[in-house]
Tab-separated table of C-alpha atoms and ligand atoms in Angstrom:
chain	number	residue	atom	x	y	z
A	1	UNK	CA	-25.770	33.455	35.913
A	2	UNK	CA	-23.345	34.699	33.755
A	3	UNK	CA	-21.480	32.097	30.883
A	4	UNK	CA	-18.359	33.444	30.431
A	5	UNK	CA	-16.715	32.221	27.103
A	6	UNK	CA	-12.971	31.872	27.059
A	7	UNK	CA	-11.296	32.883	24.087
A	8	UNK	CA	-8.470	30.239	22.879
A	9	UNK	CA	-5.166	32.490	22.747
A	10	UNK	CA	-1.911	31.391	20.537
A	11	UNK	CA	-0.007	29.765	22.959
A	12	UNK	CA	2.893	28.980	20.725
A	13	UNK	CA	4.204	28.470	17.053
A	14	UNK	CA	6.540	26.868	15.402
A	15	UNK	CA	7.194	26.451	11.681
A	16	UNK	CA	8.094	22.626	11.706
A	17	UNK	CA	11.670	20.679	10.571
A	18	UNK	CA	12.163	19.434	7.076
A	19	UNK	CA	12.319	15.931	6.763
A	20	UNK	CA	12.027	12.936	4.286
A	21	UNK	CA	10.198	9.746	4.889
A	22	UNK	CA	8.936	7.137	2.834
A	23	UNK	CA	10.447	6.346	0.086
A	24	UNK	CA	12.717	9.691	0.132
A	25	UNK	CA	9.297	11.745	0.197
A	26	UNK	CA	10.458	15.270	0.920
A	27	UNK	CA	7.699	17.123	3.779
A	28	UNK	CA	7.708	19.069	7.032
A	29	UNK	CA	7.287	17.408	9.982
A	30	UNK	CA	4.769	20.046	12.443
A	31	UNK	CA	3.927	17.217	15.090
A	32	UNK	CA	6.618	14.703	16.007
A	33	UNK	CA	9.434	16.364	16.835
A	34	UNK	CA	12.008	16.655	19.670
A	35	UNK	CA	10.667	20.516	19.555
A	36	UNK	CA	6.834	18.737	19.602
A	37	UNK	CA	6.697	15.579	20.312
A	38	UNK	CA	2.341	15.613	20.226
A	39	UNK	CA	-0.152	17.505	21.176
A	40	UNK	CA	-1.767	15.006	22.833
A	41	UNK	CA	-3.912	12.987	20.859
A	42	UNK	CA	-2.527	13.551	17.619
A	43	UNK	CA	1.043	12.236	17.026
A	44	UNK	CA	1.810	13.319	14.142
A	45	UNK	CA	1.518	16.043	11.554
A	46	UNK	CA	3.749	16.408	8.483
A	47	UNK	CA	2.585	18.850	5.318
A	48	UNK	CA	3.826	17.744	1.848
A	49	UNK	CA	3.884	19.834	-1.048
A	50	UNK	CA	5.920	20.289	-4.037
A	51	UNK	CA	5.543	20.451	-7.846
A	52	UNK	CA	9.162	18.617	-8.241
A	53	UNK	CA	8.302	15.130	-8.530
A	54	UNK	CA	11.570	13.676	-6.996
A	55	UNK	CA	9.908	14.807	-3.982
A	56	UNK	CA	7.816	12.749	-3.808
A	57	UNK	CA	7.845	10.156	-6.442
A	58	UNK	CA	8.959	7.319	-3.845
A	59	UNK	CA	5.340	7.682	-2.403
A	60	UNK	CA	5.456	5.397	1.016
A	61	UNK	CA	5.769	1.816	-0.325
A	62	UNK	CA	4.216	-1.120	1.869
A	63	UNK	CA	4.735	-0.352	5.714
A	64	UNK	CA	2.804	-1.298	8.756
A	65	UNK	CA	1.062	0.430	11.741
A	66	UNK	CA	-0.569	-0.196	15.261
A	67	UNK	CA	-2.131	1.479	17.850
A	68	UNK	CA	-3.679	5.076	16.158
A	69	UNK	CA	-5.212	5.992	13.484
A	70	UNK	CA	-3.304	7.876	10.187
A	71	UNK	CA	-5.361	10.755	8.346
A	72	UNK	CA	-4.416	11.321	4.876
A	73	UNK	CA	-6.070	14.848	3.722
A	74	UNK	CA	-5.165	15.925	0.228
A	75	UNK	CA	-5.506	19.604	-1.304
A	76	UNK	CA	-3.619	18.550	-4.736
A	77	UNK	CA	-2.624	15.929	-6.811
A	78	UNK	CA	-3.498	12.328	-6.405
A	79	UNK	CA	-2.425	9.115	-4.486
A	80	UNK	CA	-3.353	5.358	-4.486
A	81	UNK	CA	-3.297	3.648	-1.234
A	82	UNK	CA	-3.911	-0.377	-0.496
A	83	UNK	CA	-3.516	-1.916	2.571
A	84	UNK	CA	-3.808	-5.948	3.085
A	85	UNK	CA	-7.546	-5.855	4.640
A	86	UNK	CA	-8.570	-5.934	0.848
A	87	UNK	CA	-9.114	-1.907	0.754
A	88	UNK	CA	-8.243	-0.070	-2.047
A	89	UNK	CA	-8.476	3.337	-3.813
A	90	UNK	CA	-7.346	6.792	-5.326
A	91	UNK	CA	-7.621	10.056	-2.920
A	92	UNK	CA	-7.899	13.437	-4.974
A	93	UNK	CA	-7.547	16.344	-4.102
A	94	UNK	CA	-10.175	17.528	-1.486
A	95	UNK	CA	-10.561	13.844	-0.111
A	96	UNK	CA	-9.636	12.377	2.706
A	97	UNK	CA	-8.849	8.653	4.217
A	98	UNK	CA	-9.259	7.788	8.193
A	99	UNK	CA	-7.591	4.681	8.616
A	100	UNK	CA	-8.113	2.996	11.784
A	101	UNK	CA	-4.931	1.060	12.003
A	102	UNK	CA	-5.862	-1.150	15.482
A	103	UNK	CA	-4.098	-4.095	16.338
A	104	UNK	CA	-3.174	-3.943	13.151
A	105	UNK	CA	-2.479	-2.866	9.320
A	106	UNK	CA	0.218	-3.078	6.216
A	107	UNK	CA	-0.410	-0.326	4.034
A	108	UNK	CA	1.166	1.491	0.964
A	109	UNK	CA	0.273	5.196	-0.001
A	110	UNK	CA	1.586	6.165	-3.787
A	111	UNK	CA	1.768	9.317	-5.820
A	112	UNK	CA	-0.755	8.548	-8.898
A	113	UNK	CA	1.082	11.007	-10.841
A	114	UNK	CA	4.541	11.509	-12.717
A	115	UNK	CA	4.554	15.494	-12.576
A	116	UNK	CA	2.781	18.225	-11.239
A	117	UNK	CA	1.531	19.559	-7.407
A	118	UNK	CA	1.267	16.692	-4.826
A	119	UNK	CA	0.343	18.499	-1.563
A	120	UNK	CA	-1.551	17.893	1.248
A	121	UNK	CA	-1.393	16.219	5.463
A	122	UNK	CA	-0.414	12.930	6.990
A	123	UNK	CA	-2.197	13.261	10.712
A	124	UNK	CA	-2.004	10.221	13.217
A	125	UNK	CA	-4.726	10.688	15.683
A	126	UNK	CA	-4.055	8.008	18.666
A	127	UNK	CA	-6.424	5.750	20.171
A	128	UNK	CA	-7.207	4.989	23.714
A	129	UNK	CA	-5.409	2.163	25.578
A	130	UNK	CA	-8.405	0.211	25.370
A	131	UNK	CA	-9.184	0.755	21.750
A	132	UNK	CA	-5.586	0.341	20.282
A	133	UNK	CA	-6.249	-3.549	19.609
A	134	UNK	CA	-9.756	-2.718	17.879
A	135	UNK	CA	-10.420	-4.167	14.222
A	136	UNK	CA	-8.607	-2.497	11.579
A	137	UNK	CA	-11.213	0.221	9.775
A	138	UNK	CA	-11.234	2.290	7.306
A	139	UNK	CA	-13.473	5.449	6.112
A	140	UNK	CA	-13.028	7.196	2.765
A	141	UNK	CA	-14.505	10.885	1.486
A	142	UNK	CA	-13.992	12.523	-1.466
A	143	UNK	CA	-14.004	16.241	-2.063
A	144	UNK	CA	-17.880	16.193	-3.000
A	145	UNK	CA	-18.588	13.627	-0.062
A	146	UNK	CA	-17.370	16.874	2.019
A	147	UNK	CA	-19.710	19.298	3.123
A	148	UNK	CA	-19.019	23.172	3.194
A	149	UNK	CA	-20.693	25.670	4.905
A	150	UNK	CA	-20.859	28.976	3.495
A	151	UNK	CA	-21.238	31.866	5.292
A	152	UNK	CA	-22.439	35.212	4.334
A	153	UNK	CA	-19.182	37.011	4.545
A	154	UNK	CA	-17.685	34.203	2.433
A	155	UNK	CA	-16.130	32.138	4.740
A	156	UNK	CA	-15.994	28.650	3.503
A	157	UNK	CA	-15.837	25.508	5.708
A	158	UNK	CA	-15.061	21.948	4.757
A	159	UNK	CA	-15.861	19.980	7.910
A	160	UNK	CA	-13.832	16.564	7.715
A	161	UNK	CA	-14.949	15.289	11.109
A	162	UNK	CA	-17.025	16.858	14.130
A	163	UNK	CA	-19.614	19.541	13.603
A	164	UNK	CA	-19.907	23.759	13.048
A	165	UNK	CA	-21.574	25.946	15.453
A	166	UNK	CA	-24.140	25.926	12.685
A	167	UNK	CA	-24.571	22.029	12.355
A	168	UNK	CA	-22.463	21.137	9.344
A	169	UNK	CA	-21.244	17.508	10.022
A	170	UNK	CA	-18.164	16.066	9.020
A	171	UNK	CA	-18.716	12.353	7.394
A	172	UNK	CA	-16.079	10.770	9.210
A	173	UNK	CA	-17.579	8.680	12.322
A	174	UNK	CA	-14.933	8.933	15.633
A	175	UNK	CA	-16.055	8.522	18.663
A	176	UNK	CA	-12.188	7.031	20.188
A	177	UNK	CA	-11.295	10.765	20.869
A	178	UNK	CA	-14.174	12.751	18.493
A	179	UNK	CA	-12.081	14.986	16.440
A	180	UNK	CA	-12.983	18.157	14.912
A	181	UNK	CA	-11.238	18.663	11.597
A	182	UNK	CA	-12.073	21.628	9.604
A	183	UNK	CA	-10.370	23.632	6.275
A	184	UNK	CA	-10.955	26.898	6.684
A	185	UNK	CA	-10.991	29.634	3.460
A	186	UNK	CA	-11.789	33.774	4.997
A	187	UNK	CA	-11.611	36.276	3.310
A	188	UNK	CA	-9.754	39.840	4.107
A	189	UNK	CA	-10.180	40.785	7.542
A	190	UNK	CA	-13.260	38.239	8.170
A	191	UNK	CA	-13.436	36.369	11.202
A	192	UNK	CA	-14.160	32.279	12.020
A	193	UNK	CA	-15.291	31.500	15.176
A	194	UNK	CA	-15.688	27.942	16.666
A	195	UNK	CA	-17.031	26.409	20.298
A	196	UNK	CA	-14.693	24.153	21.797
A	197	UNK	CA	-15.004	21.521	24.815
A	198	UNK	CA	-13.000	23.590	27.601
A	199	UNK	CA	-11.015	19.711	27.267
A	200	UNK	CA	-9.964	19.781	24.006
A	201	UNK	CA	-6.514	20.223	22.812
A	202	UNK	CA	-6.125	22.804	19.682
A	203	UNK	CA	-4.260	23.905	16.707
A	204	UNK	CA	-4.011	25.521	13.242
A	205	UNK	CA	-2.036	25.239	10.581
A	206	UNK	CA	-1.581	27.830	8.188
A	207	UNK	CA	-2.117	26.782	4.718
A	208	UNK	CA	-2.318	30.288	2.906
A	209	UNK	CA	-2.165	33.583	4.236
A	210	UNK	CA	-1.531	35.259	7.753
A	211	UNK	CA	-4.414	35.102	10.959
A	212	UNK	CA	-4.968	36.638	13.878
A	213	UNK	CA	-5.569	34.726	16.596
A	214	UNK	CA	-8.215	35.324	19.835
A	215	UNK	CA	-8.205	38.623	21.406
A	216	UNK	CA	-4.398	39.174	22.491
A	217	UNK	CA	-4.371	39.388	17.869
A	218	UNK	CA	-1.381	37.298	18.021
A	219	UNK	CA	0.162	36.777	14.503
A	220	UNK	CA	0.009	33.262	13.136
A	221	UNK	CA	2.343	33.010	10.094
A	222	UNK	CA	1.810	31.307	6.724
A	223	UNK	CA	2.979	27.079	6.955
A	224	UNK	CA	3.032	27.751	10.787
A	225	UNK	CA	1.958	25.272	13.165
A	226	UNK	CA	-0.246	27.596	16.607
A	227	UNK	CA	-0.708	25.620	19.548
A	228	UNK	CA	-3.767	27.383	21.058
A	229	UNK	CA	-4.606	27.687	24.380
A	230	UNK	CA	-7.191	25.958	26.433
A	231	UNK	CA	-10.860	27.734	25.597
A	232	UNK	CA	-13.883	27.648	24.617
A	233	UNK	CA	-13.755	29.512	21.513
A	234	UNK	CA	-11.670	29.210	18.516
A	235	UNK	CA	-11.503	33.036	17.468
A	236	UNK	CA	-9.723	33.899	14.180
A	237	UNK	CA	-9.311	36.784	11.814
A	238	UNK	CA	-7.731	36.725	8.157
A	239	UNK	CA	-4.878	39.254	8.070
A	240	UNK	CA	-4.723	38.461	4.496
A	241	UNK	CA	-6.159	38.579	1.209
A	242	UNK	CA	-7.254	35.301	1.320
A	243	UNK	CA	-6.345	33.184	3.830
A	244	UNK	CA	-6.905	29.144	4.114
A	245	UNK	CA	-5.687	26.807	7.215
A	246	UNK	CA	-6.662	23.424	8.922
A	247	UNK	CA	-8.198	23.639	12.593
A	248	UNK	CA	-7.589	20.074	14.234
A	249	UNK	CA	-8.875	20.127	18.230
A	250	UNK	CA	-9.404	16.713	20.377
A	251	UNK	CA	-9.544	15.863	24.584
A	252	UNK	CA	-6.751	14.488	25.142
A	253	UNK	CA	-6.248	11.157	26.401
A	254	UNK	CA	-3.701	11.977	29.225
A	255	UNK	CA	-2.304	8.214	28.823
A	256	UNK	CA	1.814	6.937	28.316
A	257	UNK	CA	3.141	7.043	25.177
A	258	UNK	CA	5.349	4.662	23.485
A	259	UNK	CA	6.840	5.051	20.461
A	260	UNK	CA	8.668	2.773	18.181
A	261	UNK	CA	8.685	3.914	14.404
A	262	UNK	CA	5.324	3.036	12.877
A	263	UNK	CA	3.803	1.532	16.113
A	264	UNK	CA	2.416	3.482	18.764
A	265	UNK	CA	1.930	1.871	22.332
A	266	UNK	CA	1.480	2.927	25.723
A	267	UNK	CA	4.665	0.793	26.933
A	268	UNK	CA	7.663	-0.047	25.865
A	269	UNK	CA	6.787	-3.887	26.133
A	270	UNK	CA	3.854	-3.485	23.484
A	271	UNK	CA	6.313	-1.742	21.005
A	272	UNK	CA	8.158	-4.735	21.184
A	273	UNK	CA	5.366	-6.903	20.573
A	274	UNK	CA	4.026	-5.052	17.896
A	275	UNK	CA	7.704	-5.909	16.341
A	276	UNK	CA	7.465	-9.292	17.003
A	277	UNK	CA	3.655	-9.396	15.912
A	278	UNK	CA	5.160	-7.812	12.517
A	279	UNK	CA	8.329	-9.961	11.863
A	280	UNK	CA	5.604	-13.208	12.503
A	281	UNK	CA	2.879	-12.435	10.102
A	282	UNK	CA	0.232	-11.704	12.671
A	283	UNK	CA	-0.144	-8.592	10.989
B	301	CO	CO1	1.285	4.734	6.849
């Protein structure tokens, strides 16, 4: 019997909208849009990055969330974040914080910095229906509490969550909709190829460089969001010098969504609740 891999094709891309949240925290919005509202699990994806610190200087003061779980992933600069189940702490560059906001959280993310490059990902991975009044949790990695696997055409892979064809594991534990989150460096013309569950829903974002994606060679351009195609194979090739991009793939959890600012819900009703929860302290 013959096992036929299917190579994921670029189904789509789109280069985001600019937008400002926070505290006046200039970014583009990639996930979250009216022209992509998810990509079901993940929510939300918005890329920050700018040396001019009016853009970000407002950081995201005190605000709370329920229902899914927000990703910060930083490639420069630095940020303190708190959140009022006692957790505390500064992510640098190369680190990353999983915050498992439940039934529940109040949480502040601030540049530590006056001046200089702040850049890096806000992703909000949802949780099943059944899991979206869990315990408030929390997971924090630094650069060097990331592995990378090297290969011997110089590919470089930090693995955030899930695992690499070869076995590198990500330290951050999900089993609500186990995530694979990899950073990706190639060099010239190499190639990176990943097995996928034939369930998962894909995408890359381009941090550096141009790629070319499965075997249609579909361009995927620099700060570009590509929606792949169901698969079993992530297949890309660096068009560039040096190329560097994010690879985020899930199953989806093919439940309603309802939205209401920072709460996410599967009805309307809960939204409201979650406001009410809020406004009474139950937070
Ligand atoms: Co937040």
């Amino acid at each position: 019997m013959w096992l036929v891999m299917k190579i994921k094709e670029l189904q789509s891309q789109i280069s985001g909208v600019n937008t400002s949240d926070g505290d006046g925290v200039n970014m583009t919005r990639l996930i979250g849009t009216q022209q992509l509202n998810y990509i079901d699990p993940f929510l939300l994806l918005d890329a920050f990055g700018s040396d001019e610190p009016n853009d970000y200087i407002g950081g995201f003061p005190s605000h709370p969330h329920r229902g899914f779980e927000t990703v910060t992933y930083l490639l420069a600069g630095k940020m303190r974040h708190k959140d009022n189940a006692g957790n505390e702490g500064i992510i640098e560059a190369g680190g990353v914080q999983w915050m498992t906001a439940g039934k529940g959280i109040v949480h502040s993310e601030m540049p530590e910095q006056e001046d200089g490059l702040l850049s890096g990902f806000q992703l909000w991975v949802n949780l099943p229906a059944m899991d979206k009044m869990t315990e408030p949790a929390y997971q924090e990695f630094s650069k060097a509490e990331i592995p990378i696997e090297r290969w011997e055409n110089g590919t470089e892979i930090r693995v955030i969550t899930g695992s690499t064809e070869r076995g590198t594991q990500g330290p951050v534990k999900n089993t609500y909709v186990s995530p694979l989150f990899m950073d990706v460096s190639l060099k010239s013309g190499q190639a990176f190829q990943q097995t996928i569950d034939a369930d998962d829903n894909s995408f890359i974002y381009v941090i550096d460089g141009e790629l070319s994606i499965g075997e249609e060679a579909q361009l995927l351009a620099e700060k570009n969001i590509g929606i792949l195609e169901r698969g079993d194979q992530i297949s890309v090739i660096s068009k560039t010098n040096q190329s560097r991009f994010i690879v985020i793939s899930a199953k989806p959890l093919n439940e309603p969504i309802a939205r209401g600012g920072p709460f996410v819900m599967n009805s309307e009703a809960e939204v409201q609740q979650a406001f009410a929860d809020y406004r009474n302290g139950r937070f």
